[in-house]
Amino acid sequence: MADERRLRSEYDRVGEEIVDLPLAFPATRGWWLCFVGALALLALWFVSVAVLFGNGVVVWGNTIPVNWGMAIVNYVWFLGIGHAGTLISALLLIADRHWRNSLNRFAEAMTLCAVVCAGLYPILHLGRPWYFYWIAPYFNSMTIWPQFKSPLTWDFFAVSTYLTVSLLFWYLGILPDLASARDRAKTRGYQLFFGFVSLGWRGQAAAWARWRQAYFLTAAIAVPLVVSVHSEVSLLFAAGPIPGWNSTVFPPYFVLGAAFSGFAVVSMIAIGMRAALPLRDLVTPRHLDMLGLAVLATGLMTAYGYFSEIFDALYSGGQELATLHDRLTGQYAWSYWGAVLLNFVPIQLLWWRSCRRSPIILFAVSTSVAVGMWMERFMLVVTSLYRDWLVSSFGHYTPSFWDWSLFAGMGGVFLVPFLLFVRFLPVISASETKQAQHEEAHDG
Amino acid sequence: MADPQPLGLIAAFGSPERLVAAARAAREAGVGGIDAFTPFPVDELNEVLAIRDNRIAWLGLIGAVFGLVGAYAMQIATNLDYPLNIGGRPLITLQGFALIGFELLVLFSVLFMVIGFFALNRLPRYHHPLFWVDRFEHATRDGFFLYIPAGDTAAVDRAKALLDRLGADSVDEVPR
C-alpha cells in the first residue's frame, strides 16, 4: 500500500514536471529573449525570400558550373539533422529502451522543424518556385507527367512522405499527454486549447491497445523510411555522371552522415533544454552518455565513408582522381580539411565516459560536428562541380550575402516553431515515462 | 446533480495491479460491458477485458499493399500515357520505380493506421458522459478507473456493492 502511494505520487510528479511545464512555464524571460531573436531571424527569412522572388536565383552565388550552391548544401544538412529525431525515437522504441522516453518528444519536434527547412530549399532553388507543384503527378491541361525515373521526382515523394509520417508519429505520441495537459490545466485558455488538440482522449483500455499498435508499427516502418529518404537524397548526386558523386558508397555514407549530424544536434538541444528548464532528473548524464556514444559511433562510420571515397577515386583514376586532388588541395580544400578536422578529431574525446557526461564538452563537440557536417556537404557539392570536364567551363563559387541571409533566416524557420513547441506543449513523453516507471517497479 | 438513472459507475483504483484484479473479479462475477481507463497502457488489461483487436495492424498491411500497388500502377500508367525516351532505356523499369513504390507503401500504411486509429477509437469526440465526473480527470494523470454499465436502479445497487467489495478508492455515478 505504501509502495502504491509512492508510485502514484511518482506518476503525479512526472506529470507535474512535464505536463505542467507549459501551464506554468518557469523560464519565461529566457524564452522571450530566444523567441524575439528567432522572430528576427524569421523576418530576415521573409526579406531574403522577397529579394529572391523579386530578382530570381541570380541574387545567390550560383553560377555555371556550380549551379547547386548553398540551397542544396543546406537542404542536405537540414534533412540529415532531421533524421536523428526519427532514428532515436523509432529505433529505441522498437528496442524497448526506456531511456528513450526523455529524448524522443523533442527529438521528433526537431525533426519536424528541420524537415520543413529542408523542404523549403529545393522549392526556393527553383527558378519559378510558384510552379513547384508541377513535380506532383496530377491531371493537367498540358497532358504531361513527371519524369518518374529521375531522383528529383523521387525527392518530392520522399520528403513529402517523410514530413507526413514524422508529423503523424509525433502527434500520435503526444496525444495522451495533450489530454493530460487538458486535465491539469487551470485556466480557461489552456483548457480550451488542450481540450481541442487532445480530441477527447480518455485513456480507454481498447484505445490504448490500438495506440500501442499504431505507434509501434509506425515506428517500425519509420526506420527503413529514414534510410530510404536519405539514400534517395544521395541518389540526387550518385545517379549522375559527375566525378566525386558517382559512387555506390553514397547511400549508406549519406544515411550515416545524416544520423551523425542529427545526433550532434539532438545532444545540443538536450543540453540546452536541460540547462534552461527544470528537467534534470528526466534528462540525466546517462542520456548525455548515450547520445555521446551515438555521436561517436555514427562519426566513426562516417569516417569510413571518407576512406571509401578516397579508395573509390584511387581505384577509378581519371576524372575521379582529379576531383580528389581538387578536394584535397584545390581552392576549396578548406571545406575538405575543415570537415575532417571538425568531424573526426573532437569526437575522439567521446571515448571517455567523463567527457560524454560533461554537458559542456558534449555541447562543444556536437557544435563542431554540426559545423563539420555542413562543411562536408559544401565540399561534396562544390568541389565536384567547380572544375567541370572542360577547362573552358571551370568556375568559382562564392555564396552571396543573400545566400547567407537566407541560411540565417532558416534558423528562424527552425527556431520559431520549435520554441513554440517548448513553450506550449509537453516536451517529454509523460505517459511513456509513467509506463516505464510502472514496468520498472514490476521488474524490480 | 447525479441523474437518478445513471449510465454506469466509474470506480478509481490506486494502482494498475488493483485495477486489473478488480476488472478480473468483475468479469468473473459475470458483469458485462466493463471498461477501463488508465494514464498509460496496461498490457494485462487486454487479456482481462478480452481486447483482441488487430485491425490497426491489418489496416497497416492493407495500406502498404495499396501504396505499393498504387505507386507502380501510377508510374507505369503515366509512362505509357506520356512516353519519355531517356537515353533509350526501357520505358517500364521496375527497379527505377522502386523508390516511389517504397515511399508510398510507407505513406499509405501509416495513413491507414492513423486514420483507422482515430476512426476505431471514435475520436475526435469532445463530449463524453465520463467528463461529467470530476474525479475522472485523474485518468490521464495517476488514477486507474473501472467502468461498469448500470442501466436501472437495481443494477446500480448491485454494481456499487461489487465495487465496494473490490476495494475501490471512490465510486462515482456517470450521469446520462
Coordinates of C-alpha atoms in Angstrom, one line a residue, chain A residues 1 4 7-9 11-12 137 142-149 153-155 157-162 164-165 168-169 171-172 175-176 179-184 186 195-214 217-218 221-222 224-225 228-229 231-232 235 431-432 434-435 438-439 442, chain B residues 13-18 35-46 49 51 53-57 64 74-75 77-79 81-82 84 86 89-93 96-97 99-100 102-107 109-111 113-114 116-118 120-126 128 130-131 136-144 169:
Chain A
M1 CA 0.0 0.0 0.0
E4 CA 1.4 2.0 -4.2
L7 CA 4.3 5.1 -7.2
R8 CA 1.1 7.1 -7.5
S9 CA 2.7 10.3 -6.2
Y11 CA 3.3 9.3 -11.5
D12 CA 1.8 12.6 -10.5
P137 CA 1.5 13.9 -60.8
M142 CA -0.5 20.1 -70.6
T143 CA -1.2 16.3 -70.6
I144 CA 2.3 15.6 -69.4
W145 CA 3.5 13.7 -66.4
P146 CA 6.6 13.9 -64.1
Q147 CA 9.7 12.0 -65.1
F148 CA 9.4 9.1 -62.7
K149 CA 12.9 7.8 -63.3
T153 CA 10.9 13.3 -58.7
W154 CA 11.8 10.7 -56.1
D155 CA 12.9 13.6 -53.9
F157 CA 7.8 11.8 -52.8
A158 CA 10.5 11.0 -50.3
V159 CA 10.4 14.4 -48.5
S160 CA 6.7 14.8 -48.5
T161 CA 6.2 11.2 -47.2
Y162 CA 8.8 11.8 -44.5
T164 CA 3.7 13.5 -43.2
V165 CA 4.9 10.3 -41.4
L168 CA 1.7 11.7 -37.6
F169 CA 4.1 9.8 -35.5
Y171 CA 1.1 13.6 -32.9
L172 CA 0.2 10.0 -32.1
L175 CA -1.9 12.8 -27.9
P176 CA -2.2 11.2 -24.4
A179 CA -5.1 15.0 -22.8
S180 CA -3.2 15.1 -19.5
A181 CA -2.4 18.7 -20.0
R182 CA -6.1 19.3 -20.7
D183 CA -7.0 17.7 -17.3
R184 CA -4.3 19.6 -15.4
K186 CA -6.4 25.6 -14.6
G195 CA -9.1 20.2 -24.9
F196 CA -9.3 20.9 -28.6
V197 CA -6.0 19.3 -29.6
S198 CA -6.4 16.2 -27.5
L199 CA -9.5 15.3 -29.4
G200 CA -11.3 13.9 -26.3
W201 CA -8.8 11.3 -25.5
R202 CA -9.9 9.3 -22.4
G203 CA -7.3 6.6 -21.9
Q204 CA -9.7 3.8 -22.6
A205 CA -8.1 0.4 -22.5
A206 CA -9.1 -0.5 -26.0
A207 CA -7.9 2.8 -27.2
W208 CA -4.5 2.3 -25.6
A209 CA -4.2 -1.2 -27.2
R210 CA -4.8 0.4 -30.6
W211 CA -2.5 3.3 -29.7
R212 CA 0.3 0.8 -28.9
Q213 CA -0.2 -1.0 -32.2
A214 CA -0.4 2.2 -34.3
L217 CA 4.1 -0.2 -36.2
T218 CA 4.6 3.4 -37.4
I221 CA 8.2 1.5 -40.6
A222 CA 9.8 4.8 -39.9
P224 CA 13.5 2.0 -43.1
L225 CA 11.8 5.2 -44.2
S228 CA 15.2 5.3 -47.9
V229 CA 14.8 9.0 -47.7
S231 CA 19.5 7.1 -49.7
E232 CA 17.3 8.9 -52.1
L235 CA 21.0 9.4 -55.4
S431 CA 2.6 8.7 -20.4
E432 CA 5.6 6.6 -21.6
K434 CA 4.9 6.6 -16.3
Q435 CA 4.6 3.3 -18.1
H438 CA 5.3 1.1 -13.7
E439 CA 7.2 -1.6 -15.6
H442 CA 7.2 -4.5 -11.5
Chain B
F13 CA -8.2 2.3 -8.0
G14 CA -4.8 3.3 -6.7
S15 CA -2.6 1.1 -9.0
P16 CA -2.7 -0.8 -12.3
E17 CA -2.4 -4.1 -10.3
R18 CA -5.5 -3.4 -8.3
D35 CA -14.2 -0.9 -19.4
A36 CA -11.0 0.5 -18.0
F37 CA -9.3 3.9 -18.2
T38 CA -5.6 4.4 -17.4
P39 CA -2.9 7.1 -17.8
F40 CA -0.7 4.7 -19.7
P41 CA -1.2 1.4 -21.5
V42 CA -1.5 -1.5 -19.1
D43 CA -0.9 -4.7 -21.0
E44 CA -2.7 -7.0 -18.6
L45 CA -6.0 -5.3 -19.2
N46 CA -6.0 -6.6 -22.8
L49 CA -11.1 -7.2 -21.0
I51 CA -9.3 -6.9 -26.2
D53 CA -8.2 -6.0 -31.8
N54 CA -5.6 -6.4 -34.6
R55 CA -7.5 -4.2 -37.0
I56 CA -4.8 -1.5 -36.9
A57 CA -2.2 -3.9 -38.0
A64 CA 1.1 -0.8 -47.5
M74 CA 0.7 5.3 -61.3
Q75 CA 4.2 5.1 -62.7
A77 CA 0.3 4.2 -66.4
T78 CA 1.9 7.7 -66.7
N79 CA 4.9 6.3 -68.5
D81 CA 0.5 7.7 -71.3
Y82 CA 3.4 10.1 -71.9
L84 CA 9.8 9.7 -72.3
I86 CA 15.7 8.7 -71.6
R89 CA 16.3 2.9 -71.7
P90 CA 13.3 0.7 -71.3
L91 CA 10.0 2.6 -70.7
I92 CA 8.8 0.5 -67.8
T93 CA 11.7 -0.1 -65.3
G96 CA 13.5 2.6 -61.3
F97 CA 10.0 2.8 -59.8
L99 CA 11.8 4.1 -54.5
I100 CA 8.5 5.8 -55.0
F102 CA 8.5 2.2 -51.1
E103 CA 7.7 5.7 -50.1
L104 CA 4.1 5.4 -51.0
L105 CA 4.0 2.0 -49.3
V106 CA 5.1 3.7 -46.1
L107 CA 2.9 6.7 -46.5
S109 CA 0.4 2.2 -44.5
V110 CA 0.9 5.0 -41.8
L111 CA -2.1 7.0 -43.1
M113 CA -3.2 3.1 -39.5
V114 CA -3.6 6.6 -38.1
G116 CA -8.0 3.8 -38.5
F117 CA -6.8 4.6 -35.0
F118 CA -9.0 7.7 -34.9
L120 CA -11.9 2.9 -34.4
N121 CA -11.5 4.9 -31.2
R122 CA -14.3 7.3 -32.2
L123 CA -12.0 10.3 -32.0
P124 CA -12.4 13.2 -32.0
R125 CA -15.2 13.2 -29.5
Y126 CA -15.2 16.3 -27.4
H128 CA -18.5 12.3 -23.3
L130 CA -17.4 10.4 -18.3
F131 CA -16.2 14.0 -18.5
F136 CA -12.2 11.4 -13.9
E137 CA -9.5 14.0 -14.7
H138 CA -7.1 11.7 -12.9
A139 CA -7.5 9.1 -15.6
T140 CA -4.8 10.9 -17.6
R141 CA -2.7 11.6 -14.5
D142 CA -2.4 9.0 -11.8
G143 CA -5.8 7.3 -11.5
F144 CA -6.8 3.8 -12.7
D169 CA -11.0 4.1 -3.6

